[in-house]
Coordinates of C-alpha atoms in Angstrom, one line a residue:
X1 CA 26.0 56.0 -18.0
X2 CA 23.3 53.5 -17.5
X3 CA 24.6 51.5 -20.7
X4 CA 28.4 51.9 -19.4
X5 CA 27.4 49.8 -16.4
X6 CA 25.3 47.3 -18.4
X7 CA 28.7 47.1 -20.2
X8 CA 30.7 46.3 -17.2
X9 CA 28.0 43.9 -15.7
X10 CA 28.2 42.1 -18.8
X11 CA 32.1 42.0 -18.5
X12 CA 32.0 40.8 -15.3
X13 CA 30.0 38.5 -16.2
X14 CA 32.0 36.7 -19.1
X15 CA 35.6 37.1 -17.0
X16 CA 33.0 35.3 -13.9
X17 CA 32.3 32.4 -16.5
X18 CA 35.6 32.1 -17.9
X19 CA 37.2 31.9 -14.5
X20 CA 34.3 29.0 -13.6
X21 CA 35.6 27.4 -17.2
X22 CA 39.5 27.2 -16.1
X23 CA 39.0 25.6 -13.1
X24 CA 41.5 24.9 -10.3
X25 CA 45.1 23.5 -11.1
X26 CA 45.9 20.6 -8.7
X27 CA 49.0 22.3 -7.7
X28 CA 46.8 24.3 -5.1
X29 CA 45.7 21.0 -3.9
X30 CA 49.8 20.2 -3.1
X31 CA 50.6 18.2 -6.5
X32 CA 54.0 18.5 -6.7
X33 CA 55.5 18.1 -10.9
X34 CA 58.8 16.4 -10.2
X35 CA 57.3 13.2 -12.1
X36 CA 58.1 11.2 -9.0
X37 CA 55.8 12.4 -6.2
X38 CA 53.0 10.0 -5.7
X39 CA 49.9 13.1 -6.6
X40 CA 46.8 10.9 -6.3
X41 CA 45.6 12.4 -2.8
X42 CA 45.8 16.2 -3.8
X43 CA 44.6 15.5 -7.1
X44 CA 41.6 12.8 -5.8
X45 CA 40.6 15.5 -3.3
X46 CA 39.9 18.1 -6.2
X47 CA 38.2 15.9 -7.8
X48 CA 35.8 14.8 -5.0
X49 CA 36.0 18.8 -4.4
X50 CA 34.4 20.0 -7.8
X51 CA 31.7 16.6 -8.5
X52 CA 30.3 17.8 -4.8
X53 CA 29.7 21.5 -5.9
X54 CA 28.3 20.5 -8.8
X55 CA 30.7 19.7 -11.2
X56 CA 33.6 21.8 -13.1
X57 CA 37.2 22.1 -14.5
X58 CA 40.0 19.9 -12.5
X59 CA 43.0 21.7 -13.9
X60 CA 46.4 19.6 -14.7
X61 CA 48.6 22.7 -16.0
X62 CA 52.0 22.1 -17.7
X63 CA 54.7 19.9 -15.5
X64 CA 55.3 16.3 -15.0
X65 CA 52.4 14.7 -12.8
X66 CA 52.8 11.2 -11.3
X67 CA 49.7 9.6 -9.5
X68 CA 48.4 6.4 -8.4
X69 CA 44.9 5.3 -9.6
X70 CA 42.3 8.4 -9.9
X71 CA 38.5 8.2 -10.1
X72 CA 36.7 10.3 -11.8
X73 CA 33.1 11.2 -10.4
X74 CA 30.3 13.0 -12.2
X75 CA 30.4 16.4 -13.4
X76 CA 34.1 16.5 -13.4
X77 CA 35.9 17.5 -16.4
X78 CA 39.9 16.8 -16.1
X79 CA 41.7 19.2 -18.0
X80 CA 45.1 18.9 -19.4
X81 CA 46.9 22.0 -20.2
X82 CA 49.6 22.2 -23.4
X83 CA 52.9 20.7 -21.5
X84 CA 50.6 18.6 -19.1
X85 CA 52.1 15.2 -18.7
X86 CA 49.9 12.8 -16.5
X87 CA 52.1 9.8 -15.4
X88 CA 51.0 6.3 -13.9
X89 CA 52.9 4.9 -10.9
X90 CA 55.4 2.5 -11.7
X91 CA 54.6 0.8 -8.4
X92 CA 52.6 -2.3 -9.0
X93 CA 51.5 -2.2 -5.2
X94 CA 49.9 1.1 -5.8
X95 CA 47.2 -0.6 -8.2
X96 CA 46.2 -2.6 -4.9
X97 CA 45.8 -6.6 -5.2
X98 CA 42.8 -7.9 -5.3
X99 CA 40.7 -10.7 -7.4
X100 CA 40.1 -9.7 -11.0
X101 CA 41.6 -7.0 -13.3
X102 CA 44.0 -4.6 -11.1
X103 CA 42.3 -0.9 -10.8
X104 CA 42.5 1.4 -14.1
X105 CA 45.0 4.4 -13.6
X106 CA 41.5 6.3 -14.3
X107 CA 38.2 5.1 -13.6
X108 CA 34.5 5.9 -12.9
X109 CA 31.6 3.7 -12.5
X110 CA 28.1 4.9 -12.7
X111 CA 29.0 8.3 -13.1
X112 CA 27.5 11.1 -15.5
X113 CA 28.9 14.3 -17.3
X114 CA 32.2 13.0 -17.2
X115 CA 35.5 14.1 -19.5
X116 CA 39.1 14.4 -19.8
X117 CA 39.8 16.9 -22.8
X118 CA 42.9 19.2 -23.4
X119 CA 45.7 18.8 -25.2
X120 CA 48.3 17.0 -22.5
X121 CA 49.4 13.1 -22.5
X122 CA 48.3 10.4 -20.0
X123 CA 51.2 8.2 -19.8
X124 CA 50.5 4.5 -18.5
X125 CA 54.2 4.0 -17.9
X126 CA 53.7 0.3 -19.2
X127 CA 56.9 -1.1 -19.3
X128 CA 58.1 0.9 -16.5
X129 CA 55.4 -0.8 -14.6
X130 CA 56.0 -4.5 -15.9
X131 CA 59.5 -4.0 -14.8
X132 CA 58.8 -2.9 -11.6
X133 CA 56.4 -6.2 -11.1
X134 CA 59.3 -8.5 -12.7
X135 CA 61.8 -7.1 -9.8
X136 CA 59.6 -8.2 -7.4
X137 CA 58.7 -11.3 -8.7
X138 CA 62.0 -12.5 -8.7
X139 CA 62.9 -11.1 -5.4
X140 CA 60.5 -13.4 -4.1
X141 CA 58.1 -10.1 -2.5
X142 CA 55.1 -11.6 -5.2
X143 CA 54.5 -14.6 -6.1
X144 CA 53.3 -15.9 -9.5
X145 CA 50.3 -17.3 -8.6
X146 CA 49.4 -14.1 -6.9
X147 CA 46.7 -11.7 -9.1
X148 CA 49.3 -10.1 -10.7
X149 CA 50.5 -12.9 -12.9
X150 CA 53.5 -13.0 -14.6
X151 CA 53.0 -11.8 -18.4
X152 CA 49.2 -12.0 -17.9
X153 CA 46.6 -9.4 -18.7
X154 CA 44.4 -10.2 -16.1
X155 CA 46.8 -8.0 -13.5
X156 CA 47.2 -5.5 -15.4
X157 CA 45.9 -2.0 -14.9
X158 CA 44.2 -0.5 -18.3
X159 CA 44.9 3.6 -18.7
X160 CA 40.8 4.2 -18.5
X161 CA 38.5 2.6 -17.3
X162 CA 34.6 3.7 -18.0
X163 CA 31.5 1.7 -16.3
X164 CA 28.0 1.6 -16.6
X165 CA 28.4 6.1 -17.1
X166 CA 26.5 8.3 -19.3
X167 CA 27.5 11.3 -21.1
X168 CA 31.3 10.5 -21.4
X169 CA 33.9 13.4 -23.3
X170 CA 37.5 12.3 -24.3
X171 CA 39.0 14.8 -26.5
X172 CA 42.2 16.4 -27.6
X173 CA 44.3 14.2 -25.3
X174 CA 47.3 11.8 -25.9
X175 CA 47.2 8.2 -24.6
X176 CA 50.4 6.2 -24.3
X177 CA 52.0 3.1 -22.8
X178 CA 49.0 1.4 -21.0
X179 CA 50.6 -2.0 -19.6
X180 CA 47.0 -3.2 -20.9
X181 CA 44.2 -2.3 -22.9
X182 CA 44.7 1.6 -23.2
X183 CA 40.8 2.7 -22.7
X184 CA 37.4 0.5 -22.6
X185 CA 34.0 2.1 -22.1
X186 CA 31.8 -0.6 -21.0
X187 CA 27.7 -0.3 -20.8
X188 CA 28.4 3.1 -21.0
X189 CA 25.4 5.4 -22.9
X190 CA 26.4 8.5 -24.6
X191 CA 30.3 8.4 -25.0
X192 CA 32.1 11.1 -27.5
X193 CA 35.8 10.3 -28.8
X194 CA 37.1 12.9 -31.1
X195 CA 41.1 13.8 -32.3
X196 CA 42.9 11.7 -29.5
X197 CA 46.4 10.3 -30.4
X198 CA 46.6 6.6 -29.0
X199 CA 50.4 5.5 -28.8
X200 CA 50.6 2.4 -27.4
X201 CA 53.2 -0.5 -28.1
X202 CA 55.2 -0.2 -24.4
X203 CA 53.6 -4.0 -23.8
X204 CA 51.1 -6.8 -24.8
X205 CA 47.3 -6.4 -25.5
X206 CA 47.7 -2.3 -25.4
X207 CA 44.1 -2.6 -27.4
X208 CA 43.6 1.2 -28.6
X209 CA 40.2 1.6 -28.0
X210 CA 37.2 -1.1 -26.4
X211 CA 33.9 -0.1 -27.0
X212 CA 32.2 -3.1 -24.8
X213 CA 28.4 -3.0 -24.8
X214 CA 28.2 0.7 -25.2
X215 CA 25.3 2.6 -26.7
X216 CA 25.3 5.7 -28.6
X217 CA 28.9 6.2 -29.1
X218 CA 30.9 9.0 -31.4
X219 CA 34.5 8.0 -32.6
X220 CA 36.1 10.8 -34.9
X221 CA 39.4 12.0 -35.9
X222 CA 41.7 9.6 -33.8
X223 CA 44.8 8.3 -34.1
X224 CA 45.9 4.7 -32.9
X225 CA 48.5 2.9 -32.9
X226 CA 48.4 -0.2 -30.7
X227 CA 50.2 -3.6 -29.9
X228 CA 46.9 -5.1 -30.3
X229 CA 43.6 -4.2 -31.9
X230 CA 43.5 -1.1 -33.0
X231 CA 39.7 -0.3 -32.8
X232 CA 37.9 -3.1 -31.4
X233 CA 33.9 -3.2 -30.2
X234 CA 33.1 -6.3 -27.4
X235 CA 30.2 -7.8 -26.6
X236 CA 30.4 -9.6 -22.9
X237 CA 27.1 -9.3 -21.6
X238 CA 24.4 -11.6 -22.8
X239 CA 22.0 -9.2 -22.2
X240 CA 23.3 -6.1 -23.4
X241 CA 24.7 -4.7 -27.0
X242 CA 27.1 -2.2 -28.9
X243 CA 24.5 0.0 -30.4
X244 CA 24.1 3.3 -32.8
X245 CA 28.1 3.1 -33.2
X246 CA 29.0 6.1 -35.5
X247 CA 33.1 6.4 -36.3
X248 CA 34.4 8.8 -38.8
X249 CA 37.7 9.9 -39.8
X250 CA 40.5 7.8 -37.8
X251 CA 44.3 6.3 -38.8
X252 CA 44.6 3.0 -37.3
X253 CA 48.1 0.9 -36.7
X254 CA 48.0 -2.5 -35.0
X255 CA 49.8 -5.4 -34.1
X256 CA 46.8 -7.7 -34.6
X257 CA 43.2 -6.3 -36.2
X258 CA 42.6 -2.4 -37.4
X259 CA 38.4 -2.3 -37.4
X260 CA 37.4 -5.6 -35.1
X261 CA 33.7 -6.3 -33.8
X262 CA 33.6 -9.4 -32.2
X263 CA 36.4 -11.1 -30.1
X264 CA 33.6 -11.4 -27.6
X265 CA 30.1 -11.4 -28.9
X266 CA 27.9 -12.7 -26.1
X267 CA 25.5 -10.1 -26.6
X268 CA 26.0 -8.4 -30.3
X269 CA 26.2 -5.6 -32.7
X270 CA 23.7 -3.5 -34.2
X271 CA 23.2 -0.4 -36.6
X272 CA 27.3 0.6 -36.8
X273 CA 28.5 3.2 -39.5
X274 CA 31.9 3.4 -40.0
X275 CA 33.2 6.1 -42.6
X276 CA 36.6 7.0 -43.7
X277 CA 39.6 5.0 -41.8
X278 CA 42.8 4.7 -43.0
X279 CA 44.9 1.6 -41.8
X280 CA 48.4 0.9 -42.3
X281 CA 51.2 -1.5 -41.1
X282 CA 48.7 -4.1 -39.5
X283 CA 49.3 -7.6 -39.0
X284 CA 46.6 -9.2 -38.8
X285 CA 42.7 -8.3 -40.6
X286 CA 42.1 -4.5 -42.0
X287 CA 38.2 -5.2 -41.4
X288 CA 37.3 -7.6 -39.1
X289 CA 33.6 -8.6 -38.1
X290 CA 33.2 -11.9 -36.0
X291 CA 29.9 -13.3 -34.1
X292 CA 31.1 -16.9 -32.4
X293 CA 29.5 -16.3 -28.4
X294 CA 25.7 -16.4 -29.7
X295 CA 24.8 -12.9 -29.7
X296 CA 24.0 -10.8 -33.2
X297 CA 25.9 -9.0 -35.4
X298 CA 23.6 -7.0 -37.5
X299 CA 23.2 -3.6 -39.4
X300 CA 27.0 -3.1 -40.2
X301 CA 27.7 -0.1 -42.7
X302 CA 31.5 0.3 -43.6
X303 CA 32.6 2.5 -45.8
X304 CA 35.7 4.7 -47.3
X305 CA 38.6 2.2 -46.1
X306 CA 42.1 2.6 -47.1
X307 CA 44.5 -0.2 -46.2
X308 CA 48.4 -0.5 -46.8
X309 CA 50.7 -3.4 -45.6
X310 CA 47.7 -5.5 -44.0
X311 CA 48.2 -9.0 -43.3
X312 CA 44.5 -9.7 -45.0
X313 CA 41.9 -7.6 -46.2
X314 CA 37.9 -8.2 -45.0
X315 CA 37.2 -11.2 -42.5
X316 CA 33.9 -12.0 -41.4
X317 CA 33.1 -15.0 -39.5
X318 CA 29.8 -16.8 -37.9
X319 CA 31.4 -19.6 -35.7
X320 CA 29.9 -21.0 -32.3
X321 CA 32.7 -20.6 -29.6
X322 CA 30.1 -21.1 -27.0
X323 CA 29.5 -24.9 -27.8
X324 CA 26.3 -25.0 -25.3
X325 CA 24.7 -21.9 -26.3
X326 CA 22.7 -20.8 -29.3
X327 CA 24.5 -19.9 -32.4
X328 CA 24.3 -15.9 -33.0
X329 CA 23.4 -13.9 -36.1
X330 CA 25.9 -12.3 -38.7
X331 CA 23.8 -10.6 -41.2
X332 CA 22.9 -7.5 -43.3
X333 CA 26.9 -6.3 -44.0
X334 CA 27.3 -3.2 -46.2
X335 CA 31.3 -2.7 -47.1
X336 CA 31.8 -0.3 -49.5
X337 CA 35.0 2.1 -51.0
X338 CA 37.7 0.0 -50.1
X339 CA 40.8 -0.4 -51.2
X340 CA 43.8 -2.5 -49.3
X341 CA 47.4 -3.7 -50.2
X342 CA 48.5 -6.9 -48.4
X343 CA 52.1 -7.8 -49.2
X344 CA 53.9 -11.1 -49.3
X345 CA 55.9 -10.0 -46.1
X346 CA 55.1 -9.6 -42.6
X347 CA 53.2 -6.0 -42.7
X348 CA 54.3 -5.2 -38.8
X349 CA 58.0 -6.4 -38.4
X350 CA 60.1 -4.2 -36.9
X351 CA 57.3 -2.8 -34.5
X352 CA 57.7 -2.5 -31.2
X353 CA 55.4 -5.6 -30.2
X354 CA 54.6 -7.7 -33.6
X355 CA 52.0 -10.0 -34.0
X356 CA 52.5 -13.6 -33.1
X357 CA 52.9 -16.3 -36.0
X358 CA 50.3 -17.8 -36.8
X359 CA 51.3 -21.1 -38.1
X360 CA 54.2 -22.9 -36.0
X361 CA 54.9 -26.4 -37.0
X362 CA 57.8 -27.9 -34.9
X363 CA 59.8 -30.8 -36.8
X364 CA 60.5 -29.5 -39.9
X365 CA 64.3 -29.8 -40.9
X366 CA 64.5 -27.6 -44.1
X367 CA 62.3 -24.1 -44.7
X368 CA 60.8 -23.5 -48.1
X369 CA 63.6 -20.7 -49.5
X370 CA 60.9 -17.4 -48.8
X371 CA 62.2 -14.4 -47.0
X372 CA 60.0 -14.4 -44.4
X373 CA 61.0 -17.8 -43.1
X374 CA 62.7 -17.4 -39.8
X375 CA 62.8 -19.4 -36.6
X376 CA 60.9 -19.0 -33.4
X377 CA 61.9 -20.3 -29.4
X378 CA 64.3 -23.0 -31.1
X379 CA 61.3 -24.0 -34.1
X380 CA 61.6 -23.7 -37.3
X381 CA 58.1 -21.7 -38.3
X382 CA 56.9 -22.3 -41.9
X383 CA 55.8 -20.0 -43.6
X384 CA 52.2 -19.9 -45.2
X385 CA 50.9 -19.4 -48.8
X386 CA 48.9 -15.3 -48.1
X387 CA 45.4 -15.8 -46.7
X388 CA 42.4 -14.9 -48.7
X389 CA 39.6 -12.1 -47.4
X390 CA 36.9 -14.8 -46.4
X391 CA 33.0 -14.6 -45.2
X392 CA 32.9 -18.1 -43.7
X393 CA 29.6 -19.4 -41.3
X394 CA 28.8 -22.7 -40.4
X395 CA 26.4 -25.7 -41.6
X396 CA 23.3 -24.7 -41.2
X397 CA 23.7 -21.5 -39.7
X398 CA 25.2 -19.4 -42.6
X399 CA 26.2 -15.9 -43.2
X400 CA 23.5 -14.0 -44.2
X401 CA 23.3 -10.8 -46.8
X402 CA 26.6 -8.9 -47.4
X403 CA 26.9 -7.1 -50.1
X404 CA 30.5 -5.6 -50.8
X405 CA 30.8 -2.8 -53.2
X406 CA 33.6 -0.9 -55.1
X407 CA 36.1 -3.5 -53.5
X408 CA 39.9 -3.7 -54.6
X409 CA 42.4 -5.9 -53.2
X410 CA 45.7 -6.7 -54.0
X411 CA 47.7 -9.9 -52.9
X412 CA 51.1 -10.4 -52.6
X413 CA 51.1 -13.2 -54.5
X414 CA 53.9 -16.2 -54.6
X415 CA 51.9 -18.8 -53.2
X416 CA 54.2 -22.6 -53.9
X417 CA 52.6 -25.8 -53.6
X418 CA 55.9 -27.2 -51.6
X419 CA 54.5 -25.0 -48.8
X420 CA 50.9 -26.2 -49.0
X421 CA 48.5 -27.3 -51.6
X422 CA 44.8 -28.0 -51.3
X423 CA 43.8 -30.0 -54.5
X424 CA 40.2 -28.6 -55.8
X425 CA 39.0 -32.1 -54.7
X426 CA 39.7 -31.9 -51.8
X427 CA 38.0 -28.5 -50.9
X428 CA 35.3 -29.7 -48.3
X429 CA 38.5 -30.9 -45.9
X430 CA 39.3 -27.0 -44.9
X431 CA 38.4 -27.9 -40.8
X432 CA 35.1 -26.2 -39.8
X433 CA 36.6 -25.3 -36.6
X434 CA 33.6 -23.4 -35.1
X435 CA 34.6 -23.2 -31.3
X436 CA 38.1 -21.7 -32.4
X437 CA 39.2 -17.8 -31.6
X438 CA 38.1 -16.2 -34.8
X439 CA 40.8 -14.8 -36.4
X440 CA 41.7 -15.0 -40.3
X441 CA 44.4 -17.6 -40.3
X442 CA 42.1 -19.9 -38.2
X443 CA 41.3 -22.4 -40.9
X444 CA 45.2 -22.7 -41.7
X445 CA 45.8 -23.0 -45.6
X446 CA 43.3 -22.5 -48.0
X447 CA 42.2 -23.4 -51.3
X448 CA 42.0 -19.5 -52.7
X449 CA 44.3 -16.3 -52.7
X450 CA 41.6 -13.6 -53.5
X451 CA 38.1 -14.8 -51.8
X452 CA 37.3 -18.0 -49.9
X453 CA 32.9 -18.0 -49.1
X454 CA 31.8 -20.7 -47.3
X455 CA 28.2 -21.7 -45.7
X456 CA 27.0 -18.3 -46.9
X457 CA 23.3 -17.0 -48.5
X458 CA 22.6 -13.6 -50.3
X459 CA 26.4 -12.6 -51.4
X460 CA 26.9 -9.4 -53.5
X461 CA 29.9 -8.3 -55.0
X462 CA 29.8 -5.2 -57.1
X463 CA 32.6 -3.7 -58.7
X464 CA 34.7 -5.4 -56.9
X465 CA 38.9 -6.0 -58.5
X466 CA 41.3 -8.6 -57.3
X467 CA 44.6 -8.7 -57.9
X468 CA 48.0 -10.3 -57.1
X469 CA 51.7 -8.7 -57.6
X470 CA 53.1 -12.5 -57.8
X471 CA 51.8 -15.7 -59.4
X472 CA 49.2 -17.6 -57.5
X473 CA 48.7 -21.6 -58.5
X474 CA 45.5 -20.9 -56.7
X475 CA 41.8 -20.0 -57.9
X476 CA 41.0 -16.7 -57.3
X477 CA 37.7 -17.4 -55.8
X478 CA 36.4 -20.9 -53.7
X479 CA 32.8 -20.4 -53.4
X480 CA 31.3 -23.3 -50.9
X481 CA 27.8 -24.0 -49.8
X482 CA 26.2 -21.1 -50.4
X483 CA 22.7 -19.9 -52.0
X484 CA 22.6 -17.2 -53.7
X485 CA 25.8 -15.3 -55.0
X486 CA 25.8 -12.6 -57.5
X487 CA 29.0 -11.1 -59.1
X488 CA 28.3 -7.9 -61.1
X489 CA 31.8 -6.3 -62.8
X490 CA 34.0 -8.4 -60.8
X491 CA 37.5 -8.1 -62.5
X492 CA 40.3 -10.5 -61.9
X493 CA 43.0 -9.1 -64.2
X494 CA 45.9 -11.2 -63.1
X495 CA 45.3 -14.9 -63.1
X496 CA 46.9 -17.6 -65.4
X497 CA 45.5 -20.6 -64.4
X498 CA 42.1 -22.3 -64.5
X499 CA 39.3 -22.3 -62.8
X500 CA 39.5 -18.7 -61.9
X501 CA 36.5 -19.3 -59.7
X502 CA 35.4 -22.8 -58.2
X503 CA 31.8 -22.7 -57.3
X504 CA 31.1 -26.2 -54.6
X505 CA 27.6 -27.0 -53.7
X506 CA 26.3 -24.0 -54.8
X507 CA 23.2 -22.4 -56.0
X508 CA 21.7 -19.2 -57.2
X509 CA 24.9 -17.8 -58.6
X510 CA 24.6 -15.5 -61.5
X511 CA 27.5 -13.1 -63.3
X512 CA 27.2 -10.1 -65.3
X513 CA 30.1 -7.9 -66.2
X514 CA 32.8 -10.8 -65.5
X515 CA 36.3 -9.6 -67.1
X516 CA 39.1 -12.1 -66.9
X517 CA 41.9 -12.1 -68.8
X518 CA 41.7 -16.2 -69.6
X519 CA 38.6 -17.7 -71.4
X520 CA 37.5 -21.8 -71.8
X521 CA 34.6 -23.8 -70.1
X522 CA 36.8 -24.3 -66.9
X523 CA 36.9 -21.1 -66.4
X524 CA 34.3 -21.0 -63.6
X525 CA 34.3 -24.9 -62.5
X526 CA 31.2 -26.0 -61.2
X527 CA 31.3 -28.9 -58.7
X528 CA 29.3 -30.9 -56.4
X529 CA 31.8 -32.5 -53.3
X530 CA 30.5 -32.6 -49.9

């Protein structure tokens, strides 16, 4: 008898936790699923409800859900059910109208022990929205110079919004057609992203994930596809950092840059580990690592990388966009097991939101006879001989120790001199441009179609095959300015013409294991141009 009732206390006991583990649905807070009602009261006041007794499940069960902005507050964990469908207003007005970004469909500042798991979709209604703001734009109720500007991020509400919190839990969840940004988690500590689905291309800069100056953050099993960068890691705080970064196991698709550290990096970058990404269909780099606002970027470990139809392959640049401050740090890069494709075409037409061109040069009457020559807002837009993967610093201030292992590439090849043509004399004219965006097609044409190094100490490359589908009148290598290079089993198995590499004002370099298919001293040409 005495153990029967032990039995049912202990019964009790589990059907007591589970029912604490559901949690209340919002419907018994009034939330009405007609996907038109405006649910933000009932479901703010659960919310509020569960962080003051301590924290718990906010339950969004299976039914269409609309809402104005939400704020999450600590200890909450919002819950979507299978069939859950979470929708933004469409009403700008609802976002409010006030200096700065327009509020996040879902926020929280300072707040710990926060989540959204489940397996529903948060739908940012993005175009919906923009359309909404257009109609009142041109019924004369807002005015262009308002916050809200016309075709401009800074109005734009993201999907989530995460400040200055600790102990943050995104899980399971669908993310889909943010009018902005889809998600950033800014000088947050503790933040754990793991098999979310990130869809994405309703409008302009739908970034699929921002990690800015977070610390101690988990990324694993995700899928993005994004009208911008797919996976991208900000520094805008001086004073602060992206730190212990760990992210394992994600598909990336992007209308711009798949792995990107650096389109702000006022702060910097340390002691990041990045294993097994695959990336496909993405315009612009399939690794991107950039320091230009004078913070660091230091302690980068990639590895396992699959790329198909990428604009370009590796990009890493040290630049100084913040022409009265200090120049950062870009040193100590470890890229390893990579393999990427980029074609001769564009890798993202057809998408949704494409990339932008990147080189449009009014005035030209006749276009060079390649497919991808088309015209743009009444120009003709020439096309540009394929961009080389390129580790490029600055005089004086160099990129410092990367080694790159176990490295193929493959180029689309077809580059023609009628389109552009840098003679190997002329190598030291490539502009410096150190206060532009960084991006890979920054420095316009270039003298390569495999690897362009510039202003650059301690380079490794081991194991490391380039290779192009289509002639290339181009060297497969310009090294320039650098001390210290070291090639060990570097094949090149395609090219026809000599120098296979050009080596400019450069020191230190040693080969072992070369294998090219053309011999003769020009082979590797040695010069000394500044």
């Amino acid at each position: 008898m005495k153990r029967k009732l032990l039995l049912l206390a202990a019964l009790a006991g589990v059907l007591s936790l589970k029912g604490q583990v559901t949690g209340e649905p919002i419907t018994a807070y009034g939330a009405i699923a007609d996907g038109q009602t405006n649910n933000a009261a009932a479901i703010q006041q659960l919310i509020d409800k569960v962080s003051a007794g301590g924290g718990g499940r906010v339950r969004v069960p299976p039914g269409n859900f609309m809402s104005g902005p939400l704020y999450l507050k600590s200890g909450v964990e919002l819950h979507l059910e299978p069939g859950a469908r979470l929708l933004a207003s469409t009403r700008h007005a609802d976002y409010g109208d006030r200096p700065g970004r327009a509020a996040a469909f879902i926020a929280a500042r300072d707040q710990t022990g926060i989540s959204i798991t489940g397996n529903g979709v948060i739908d940012g209604q993005g175009q919906e929205l923009m359309l909404d703001l257009f109609k009142r734009l041109r019924s004369g109720e807002v005015k262009q110079d308002s916050v809200w500007r016309y075709k401009r991020p800074e109005g734009r509400p993201l999907l989530l919004t995460f400040t200055g919190c600790s102990k943050v839990k995104v899980t399971g969840v669908t993310l889909k057609n943010s009018a902005d940004w889809v998600q950033d988690y800014r000088e947050c500590n503790g933040v754990t992203i793991d098999g979310i689905t990130v869809q994405s291309t309703a409008y302009w800069n739908n970034d699929g994930i921002d990690i800015t100056d977070s610390k101690n953050v988990t990324i694993t099993n995700c899928f993005i596809n994004a009208s911008d960068d797919a996976l991208c890691f900000k520094s805008e705080n001086p004073g602060s950092s992206c730190e212990n970064i760990v992210v394992e196991n994600c598909t990336l698709r992007s209308s711009a840059s798949g792995l990107k550290f650096g389109t702000r990096s006022d702060g910097g970058f340390k002691n990041i580990k990045v294993r097994n990404l695959t990336i496909f269909d993405t315009y612009r780099s399939a690794i991107a690592l950039e320091s230009v606002d004078g913070g660091r970027l230091e302690q980068i470990d990639i590895r396992d990388v699959y790329a198909k139809n990428t604009g370009n392959a590796i990009f890493i640049r040290r630049g100084h966009r913040n022409q009265q401050g200090a120049v950062g740090t870009l040193k100590g890069i470890y890229i390893a097991n990579v393999k990427v494709e980029t074609p001769l075409l564009k890798p993202d037409q057809g998408y949704p939101v494409e990339g932008p061109p990147d080189h449009l040069r009014p005035g030209f009457d006749r276009m060079p006879a390649r497919p991808s020559s088309f015209h743009i807002y009444g120009h003709p837009f020439l096309p540009y001989n394929l961009v080389p993967s390129s580790i490029v610093g600055l005089p004086g201030y160099p990129v410092e120790d990367v080694t790159l292992e176990n490295i193929e590439i493959s180029y689309g090849g077809r580059a023609r001199k009628e389109i552009a043509h840098i003679p190997l004399d002329k190598i030291t004219t490539v502009p410096e441009n150190p206060a532009n965006y960084p991006e890979f097609s920054m420095f316009g044409e270039l003298p390569s179609w495999g690897f362009y190094i510039r202003h650059a100490t301690g380079i490794k490359m081991i194991n490391v095959t380039l290779r192009y589908v289509e002639d290339d009148f181009r060297p497969a290598m310009v090294v320039d300015d650098v001390k210290g290079i070291s090639l060990v089993n570097v094949k090149i198995p395609t090219v026809k013409e000599l120098p296979v590499i050009q080596l400019n004002n450069t020191t230190g370099y040693t080969a072992q294991g070369l294998e090219l298919p053309v011999t003769g001293n020009k082979t590797i040409l040695t010069t000394n141009y500044r």
